[in-house]
């Protein structure tokens, strides 16, 4: 895995957890 690819994957996971938290708060 390239460093940039790892960074992209990490930010994707962070965005998903943020979106999940927002969904939980809305409900």
Short mmCIF file of C-alpha atoms in Angstrom, two decimals:
data_model
loop_
_atom_site.label_atom_id
_atom_site.label_comp_id
_atom_site.label_asym_id
_atom_site.label_seq_id
_atom_site.Cartn_x
_atom_site.Cartn_y
_atom_site.Cartn_z
CA UNK A 1 0.00 0.00 0.00
CA UNK A 2 1.38 3.39 -0.95
CA UNK A 3 1.49 6.13 1.71
CA UNK A 4 -0.97 8.23 -0.30
CA UNK A 5 -3.32 5.27 -0.72
CA UNK A 6 -3.16 4.62 3.02
CA UNK A 7 -3.97 8.27 3.71
CA UNK A 8 -6.96 8.13 1.35
CA UNK A 9 -8.25 4.96 3.02
CA UNK A 10 -7.76 6.49 6.47
CA UNK A 11 -9.64 9.67 5.55
CA UNK A 12 -12.42 7.58 3.98
CA UNK A 13 -12.81 5.63 7.24
CA UNK A 14 -12.82 8.89 9.22
CA UNK A 15 -15.47 10.38 6.95
CA UNK A 16 -17.61 7.25 7.32
CA UNK A 17 -17.39 7.36 11.13
CA UNK A 18 -18.24 11.09 11.10
CA UNK A 19 -21.25 10.45 8.85
CA UNK A 20 -22.30 7.55 11.10
CA UNK A 21 -22.11 9.79 14.17
CA UNK A 22 -24.16 12.47 12.40
CA UNK A 23 -26.80 9.88 11.44
CA UNK A 24 -27.00 8.66 15.03
CA UNK A 25 -27.46 12.22 16.29
CA UNK A 26 -30.20 13.00 13.76
CA UNK A 27 -32.28 9.96 14.75
#
